[in-house]
Amino acid sequence: MNYAHFFLVKPDSKVKLSDYDPDFTGKHESKKNALKIIEHNNLRLRELQELLYAEHKRSLLICLQAIDTGGKDGTIRHVISTMNPQGCKVAPFKQPTSLEHNHDFLWRAHRDVPAIGDVTVFNRSHYEDVLAARIHHLVPKTTWMKRYDQINAMEKYLSENNTHIIKFFLHISKDEQLRRFKERLDDPAKHWKISESDYSDRKRWDDYEAAFEDMLSKCSTKHAPWFIISANHKWFRDLAVSQILVEYMENLNMKFPSPSANIDQLRKKYHTAKKEG
């Protein structure tokens, strides 16, 4: 199945998350069935990242959004971590610092945009300013309503300057979130992840869903598409994200640059050095 086509939010479409099944796994019946594909995709991702770095003509920005426990950290661990850390970094979008508050809302996004040849992953992203800012009434409606167009303009600008943008919304059900809350409570190694806000935000589930739907409807464009990934099954989430990333990067038709040195001369020098020991 072509997951890039299947999960793509088409520009100007009206998204209703109830139309998307978070339990969907396609033809794959189990994690065991998918592991070889995930492993293959991850190896290919590492090769493609090296090619991106060597070609040094463009960069890649990956945005991950989800409700609490949606799987952003897991996607980074199981998919993104396959890339070479010399050319890939993760930028978390936590509660804004006082410095960030003193700039426009897109300032911290611009600050972490990847350099040419690099990959950056936004763990949460500038979209928090039409999600958390909207739901928690951090700014007036007249302010956050303008931000969709401002975000689209920024992403268009980045795209026109050779930063490719791909955005994943990790879609889980309300029941699955509660199951993951219990998993954290039962595992002492995961207690550090628990916070009171998890449960207070859960009470706003419908508000978050409406905000996510507006985000996906208003900000999926040809140059910065959104993909809604069925993420109740973590292994399928990893398969779909890794496959879409591989297809996207392969379609960039990247090439290794021509060597700066004379390879024939260096080969002769190598053979001479080998003879001399």
Tab-separated table of C-alpha atoms in Angstrom:
chain	number	residue	atom	x	y	z
A	1	MET	CA	0.000	0.000	0.000
A	2	ASN	CA	1.160	3.522	-0.772
A	3	TYR	CA	0.955	5.038	2.704
A	4	ALA	CA	2.070	8.463	1.482
A	5	HIS	CA	-1.060	8.615	-0.659
A	6	PHE	CA	-3.330	6.862	1.851
A	7	PHE	CA	-2.521	9.046	4.882
A	8	LEU	CA	-2.011	12.356	3.058
A	9	VAL	CA	-4.265	15.251	4.006
A	10	LYS	CA	-5.075	16.802	0.657
A	11	PRO	CA	-4.779	20.604	0.531
A	12	ASP	CA	-8.052	22.451	1.202
A	13	SER	CA	-9.782	19.305	2.459
A	14	LYS	CA	-11.971	19.364	5.574
A	15	VAL	CA	-10.642	16.870	8.112
A	16	LYS	CA	-12.840	14.947	10.536
A	17	LEU	CA	-10.716	12.700	12.723
A	18	SER	CA	-13.663	10.374	13.249
A	19	ASP	CA	-13.181	9.365	9.587
A	20	TYR	CA	-9.697	7.990	10.392
A	21	ASP	CA	-9.262	4.648	12.160
A	22	PRO	CA	-6.421	4.809	14.715
A	23	ASP	CA	-6.413	0.973	14.817
A	24	PHE	CA	-5.734	0.636	11.086
A	25	THR	CA	-2.789	-1.645	10.203
A	26	GLY	CA	-3.365	-2.305	6.506
A	27	LYS	CA	-2.317	-5.759	5.388
A	28	HIS	CA	-0.008	-6.186	8.374
A	29	GLU	CA	-1.416	-8.465	11.054
A	30	SER	CA	1.251	-8.159	13.730
A	31	LYS	CA	4.464	-6.504	14.817
A	32	LYS	CA	6.389	-9.626	13.796
A	33	ASN	CA	4.950	-9.308	10.313
A	34	ALA	CA	6.151	-5.686	10.025
A	35	LEU	CA	9.590	-5.754	11.696
A	36	LYS	CA	11.584	-6.697	8.585
A	37	ILE	CA	9.972	-3.866	6.614
A	38	ILE	CA	10.688	-1.367	9.404
A	39	GLU	CA	14.299	-2.530	9.597
A	40	HIS	CA	14.691	-2.193	5.816
A	41	ASN	CA	13.129	1.284	5.864
A	42	ASN	CA	15.401	2.427	8.680
A	43	LEU	CA	18.533	1.257	6.896
A	44	ARG	CA	17.380	3.052	3.759
A	45	LEU	CA	16.682	6.200	5.785
A	46	ARG	CA	20.262	6.206	7.045
A	47	GLU	CA	21.536	5.937	3.452
A	48	LEU	CA	19.274	8.736	2.275
A	49	GLN	CA	20.298	10.999	5.143
A	50	GLU	CA	23.958	10.481	4.218
A	51	LEU	CA	23.078	11.403	0.639
A	52	LEU	CA	21.254	14.552	1.835
A	53	TYR	CA	24.283	15.529	3.907
A	54	ALA	CA	26.768	14.851	1.100
A	55	GLU	CA	24.756	16.570	-1.632
A	56	HIS	CA	24.442	19.672	0.569
A	57	LYS	CA	21.713	21.348	-1.446
A	58	ARG	CA	18.656	21.104	0.787
A	59	SER	CA	17.472	20.312	4.305
A	60	LEU	CA	14.599	18.315	5.786
A	61	LEU	CA	12.247	19.404	8.571
A	62	ILE	CA	10.046	16.716	10.147
A	63	CYS	CA	7.205	17.838	12.445
A	64	LEU	CA	5.572	15.442	14.914
A	65	GLN	CA	2.286	16.329	16.593
A	66	ALA	CA	-0.019	14.217	18.749
A	67	ILE	CA	-2.078	14.304	21.882
A	68	ASP	CA	-0.333	13.221	25.122
A	69	THR	CA	1.037	9.631	24.829
A	70	GLY	CA	0.492	9.782	21.055
A	71	GLY	CA	3.965	8.399	20.305
A	72	LYS	CA	6.189	11.321	19.350
A	73	ASP	CA	9.093	10.145	21.534
A	74	GLY	CA	8.629	6.550	20.381
A	75	THR	CA	8.737	7.578	16.727
A	76	ILE	CA	11.983	9.442	17.369
A	77	ARG	CA	13.505	6.434	19.176
A	78	HIS	CA	12.446	3.777	16.688
A	79	VAL	CA	12.616	5.639	13.363
A	80	ILE	CA	14.527	8.919	13.519
A	81	SER	CA	17.341	7.552	15.718
A	82	THR	CA	18.492	5.405	12.811
A	83	MET	CA	19.906	8.575	11.239
A	84	ASN	CA	23.453	9.765	11.916
A	85	PRO	CA	23.337	12.254	14.823
A	86	GLN	CA	26.026	14.343	13.107
A	87	GLY	CA	23.408	15.494	10.612
A	88	CYS	CA	20.180	15.093	12.562
A	89	LYS	CA	18.863	16.813	15.679
A	90	VAL	CA	15.625	16.918	17.659
A	91	ALA	CA	14.135	20.240	18.771
A	92	PRO	CA	11.518	19.882	21.537
A	93	PHE	CA	8.758	22.479	21.815
A	94	LYS	CA	8.053	22.748	25.518
A	95	GLN	CA	6.402	25.572	27.437
A	96	PRO	CA	7.959	28.781	26.059
A	97	THR	CA	10.796	30.341	28.017
A	98	SER	CA	10.797	34.022	28.938
A	99	LEU	CA	13.174	34.637	26.027
A	100	GLU	CA	10.814	32.900	23.611
A	101	HIS	CA	7.845	34.813	25.023
A	102	ASN	CA	9.622	38.038	24.155
A	103	HIS	CA	9.699	37.182	20.443
A	104	ASP	CA	7.016	36.460	17.874
A	105	PHE	CA	5.554	32.954	18.132
A	106	LEU	CA	7.483	31.656	15.101
A	107	TRP	CA	10.876	32.838	16.360
A	108	ARG	CA	11.793	29.588	18.105
A	109	ALA	CA	10.761	27.609	15.023
A	110	HIS	CA	13.061	29.681	12.784
A	111	ARG	CA	15.855	29.291	15.311
A	112	ASP	CA	15.827	25.502	14.946
A	113	VAL	CA	15.204	25.161	11.207
A	114	PRO	CA	17.805	22.704	9.827
A	115	ALA	CA	20.901	23.941	8.053
A	116	ILE	CA	21.512	22.848	4.471
A	117	GLY	CA	22.341	19.133	4.437
A	118	ASP	CA	20.761	18.480	7.843
A	119	VAL	CA	17.577	16.970	9.243
A	120	THR	CA	15.690	18.486	12.177
A	121	VAL	CA	12.756	16.879	13.954
A	122	PHE	CA	10.320	19.120	15.800
A	123	ASN	CA	8.962	17.168	18.782
A	124	ARG	CA	5.748	19.143	18.957
A	125	SER	CA	6.220	22.264	16.886
A	126	HIS	CA	5.133	25.791	16.031
A	127	TYR	CA	1.632	24.287	15.788
A	128	GLU	CA	1.433	24.390	19.582
A	129	ASP	CA	0.515	28.038	19.063
A	130	VAL	CA	-2.777	27.022	17.425
A	131	LEU	CA	-3.277	24.079	19.789
A	132	ALA	CA	-2.282	24.661	23.430
A	133	ALA	CA	-2.482	28.439	22.994
A	134	ARG	CA	-6.031	28.059	21.681
A	135	ILE	CA	-7.306	25.478	24.164
A	136	HIS	CA	-5.806	27.079	27.260
A	137	HIS	CA	-6.814	30.597	26.145
A	138	LEU	CA	-3.234	31.863	26.243
A	139	VAL	CA	-4.017	34.373	23.509
A	140	PRO	CA	-7.295	35.785	22.167
A	141	LYS	CA	-9.119	33.984	19.358
A	142	THR	CA	-8.399	36.910	17.038
A	143	THR	CA	-4.677	36.216	17.565
A	144	TRP	CA	-4.545	32.450	17.094
A	145	MET	CA	-6.908	32.573	14.111
A	146	LYS	CA	-4.329	34.653	12.199
A	147	ARG	CA	-1.609	32.129	12.897
A	148	TYR	CA	-2.724	29.524	10.347
A	149	ASP	CA	-1.932	31.921	7.489
A	150	GLN	CA	1.283	33.029	9.196
A	151	ILE	CA	2.414	29.408	9.583
A	152	ASN	CA	1.589	28.648	5.952
A	153	ALA	CA	3.559	31.707	4.843
A	154	MET	CA	6.584	30.680	6.916
A	155	GLU	CA	6.510	27.113	5.586
A	156	LYS	CA	6.192	28.370	2.007
A	157	TYR	CA	9.186	30.635	2.581
A	158	LEU	CA	11.244	27.739	3.962
A	159	SER	CA	10.222	25.508	1.072
A	160	GLU	CA	11.258	28.145	-1.464
A	161	ASN	CA	14.652	28.243	0.263
A	162	ASN	CA	15.264	24.482	-0.042
A	163	THR	CA	13.950	23.273	3.304
A	164	HIS	CA	11.623	20.349	2.646
A	165	ILE	CA	8.861	19.956	5.231
A	166	ILE	CA	6.922	16.814	6.115
A	167	LYS	CA	4.463	16.695	9.008
A	168	PHE	CA	3.000	13.710	10.872
A	169	PHE	CA	-0.041	13.734	13.127
A	170	LEU	CA	0.031	10.566	15.228
A	171	HIS	CA	-3.608	9.599	15.711
A	172	ILE	CA	-4.594	7.527	18.767
A	173	SER	CA	-7.970	6.843	20.369
A	174	LYS	CA	-9.131	8.041	23.762
A	175	ASP	CA	-9.190	4.434	25.037
A	176	GLU	CA	-5.634	3.883	23.835
A	177	GLN	CA	-4.464	6.992	25.652
A	178	LEU	CA	-5.949	5.697	28.906
A	179	ARG	CA	-4.247	2.335	28.373
A	180	ARG	CA	-0.909	4.120	27.929
A	181	PHE	CA	-1.534	6.163	31.088
A	182	LYS	CA	-1.932	2.882	32.989
A	183	GLU	CA	1.237	1.529	31.393
A	184	ARG	CA	3.127	4.518	32.761
A	185	LEU	CA	1.615	4.103	36.217
A	186	ASP	CA	2.546	0.404	36.298
A	187	ASP	CA	6.154	0.913	35.163
A	188	PRO	CA	8.421	2.780	37.638
A	189	ALA	CA	10.805	3.553	34.777
A	190	LYS	CA	8.032	5.618	33.166
A	191	HIS	CA	6.851	7.504	36.259
A	192	TRP	CA	8.926	10.509	35.268
A	193	LYS	CA	6.684	10.946	32.236
A	194	ILE	CA	3.514	11.365	34.327
A	195	SER	CA	2.084	14.799	35.067
A	196	GLU	CA	-1.158	16.273	36.359
A	197	SER	CA	-1.655	18.031	33.023
A	198	ASP	CA	-2.076	14.645	31.296
A	199	TYR	CA	-5.408	14.185	33.027
A	200	SER	CA	-6.556	17.801	32.908
A	201	ASP	CA	-5.854	17.897	29.166
A	202	ARG	CA	-7.696	14.604	28.715
A	203	LYS	CA	-10.859	16.346	29.937
A	204	ARG	CA	-10.423	18.665	26.961
A	205	TRP	CA	-10.210	15.789	24.456
A	206	ASP	CA	-12.998	17.156	22.247
A	207	ASP	CA	-11.425	20.618	22.250
A	208	TYR	CA	-8.075	19.175	21.226
A	209	GLU	CA	-9.698	17.105	18.499
A	210	ALA	CA	-11.371	20.213	17.055
A	211	ALA	CA	-8.070	22.115	17.187
A	212	PHE	CA	-6.217	19.258	15.493
A	213	GLU	CA	-8.866	19.105	12.766
A	214	ASP	CA	-8.496	22.830	12.042
A	215	MET	CA	-4.690	22.520	12.039
A	216	LEU	CA	-4.804	19.639	9.547
A	217	SER	CA	-7.470	21.243	7.355
A	218	LYS	CA	-5.920	24.697	7.164
A	219	CYS	CA	-2.209	23.845	7.022
A	220	SER	CA	-1.709	20.835	4.760
A	221	THR	CA	-0.169	22.214	1.580
A	222	LYS	CA	1.663	20.813	-1.407
A	223	HIS	CA	4.990	22.111	-0.091
A	224	ALA	CA	4.352	21.130	3.567
A	225	PRO	CA	1.892	18.225	3.706
A	226	TRP	CA	0.283	16.684	6.779
A	227	PHE	CA	-0.080	12.924	7.130
A	228	ILE	CA	-2.532	11.421	9.629
A	229	ILE	CA	-0.892	8.232	10.904
A	230	SER	CA	-2.932	5.484	12.573
A	231	ALA	CA	-0.920	5.152	15.787
A	232	ASN	CA	-2.789	2.899	18.244
A	233	HIS	CA	-0.316	0.168	17.240
A	234	LYS	CA	3.168	1.528	17.814
A	235	TRP	CA	4.794	-0.879	15.378
A	236	PHE	CA	2.444	0.185	12.575
A	237	ARG	CA	3.111	3.846	13.353
A	238	ASP	CA	6.844	3.158	12.902
A	239	LEU	CA	6.237	1.272	9.671
A	240	ALA	CA	4.044	3.983	8.137
A	241	VAL	CA	6.251	6.918	9.180
A	242	SER	CA	9.475	5.240	8.040
A	243	GLN	CA	7.950	4.214	4.706
A	244	ILE	CA	6.585	7.691	3.967
A	245	LEU	CA	9.937	9.282	4.856
A	246	VAL	CA	11.822	6.867	2.590
A	247	GLU	CA	9.463	7.509	-0.335
A	248	TYR	CA	9.603	11.260	0.220
A	249	MET	CA	13.400	11.382	0.344
A	250	GLU	CA	13.812	9.057	-2.638
A	251	ASN	CA	11.580	11.368	-4.666
A	252	LEU	CA	14.050	14.215	-4.068
A	253	ASN	CA	16.331	12.480	-6.609
A	254	MET	CA	19.453	13.406	-4.649
A	255	LYS	CA	22.915	12.664	-6.028
A	256	PHE	CA	26.357	12.429	-4.496
A	257	PRO	CA	28.488	15.407	-5.553
A	258	SER	CA	31.384	15.011	-7.962
A	259	PRO	CA	34.692	14.398	-6.191
A	260	SER	CA	36.839	17.461	-5.577
A	261	ALA	CA	40.056	15.455	-6.026
A	262	ASN	CA	41.411	13.584	-9.057
A	263	ILE	CA	40.431	9.998	-8.239
A	264	ASP	CA	42.755	8.437	-10.853
A	265	GLN	CA	45.757	10.257	-9.409
A	266	LEU	CA	44.798	9.301	-5.869
A	267	ARG	CA	44.405	5.680	-6.937
A	268	LYS	CA	47.951	5.728	-8.342
A	269	LYS	CA	49.242	7.247	-5.108
A	270	TYR	CA	47.442	4.546	-3.161
A	271	HIS	CA	49.077	1.746	-5.164
A	272	THR	CA	52.482	3.412	-4.789
A	273	ALA	CA	52.006	3.714	-1.043
A	274	LYS	CA	50.902	0.084	-0.861
A	275	LYS	CA	54.020	-1.109	-2.636
A	276	GLU	CA	56.225	0.978	-0.381
A	277	GLY	CA	54.510	-0.468	2.666
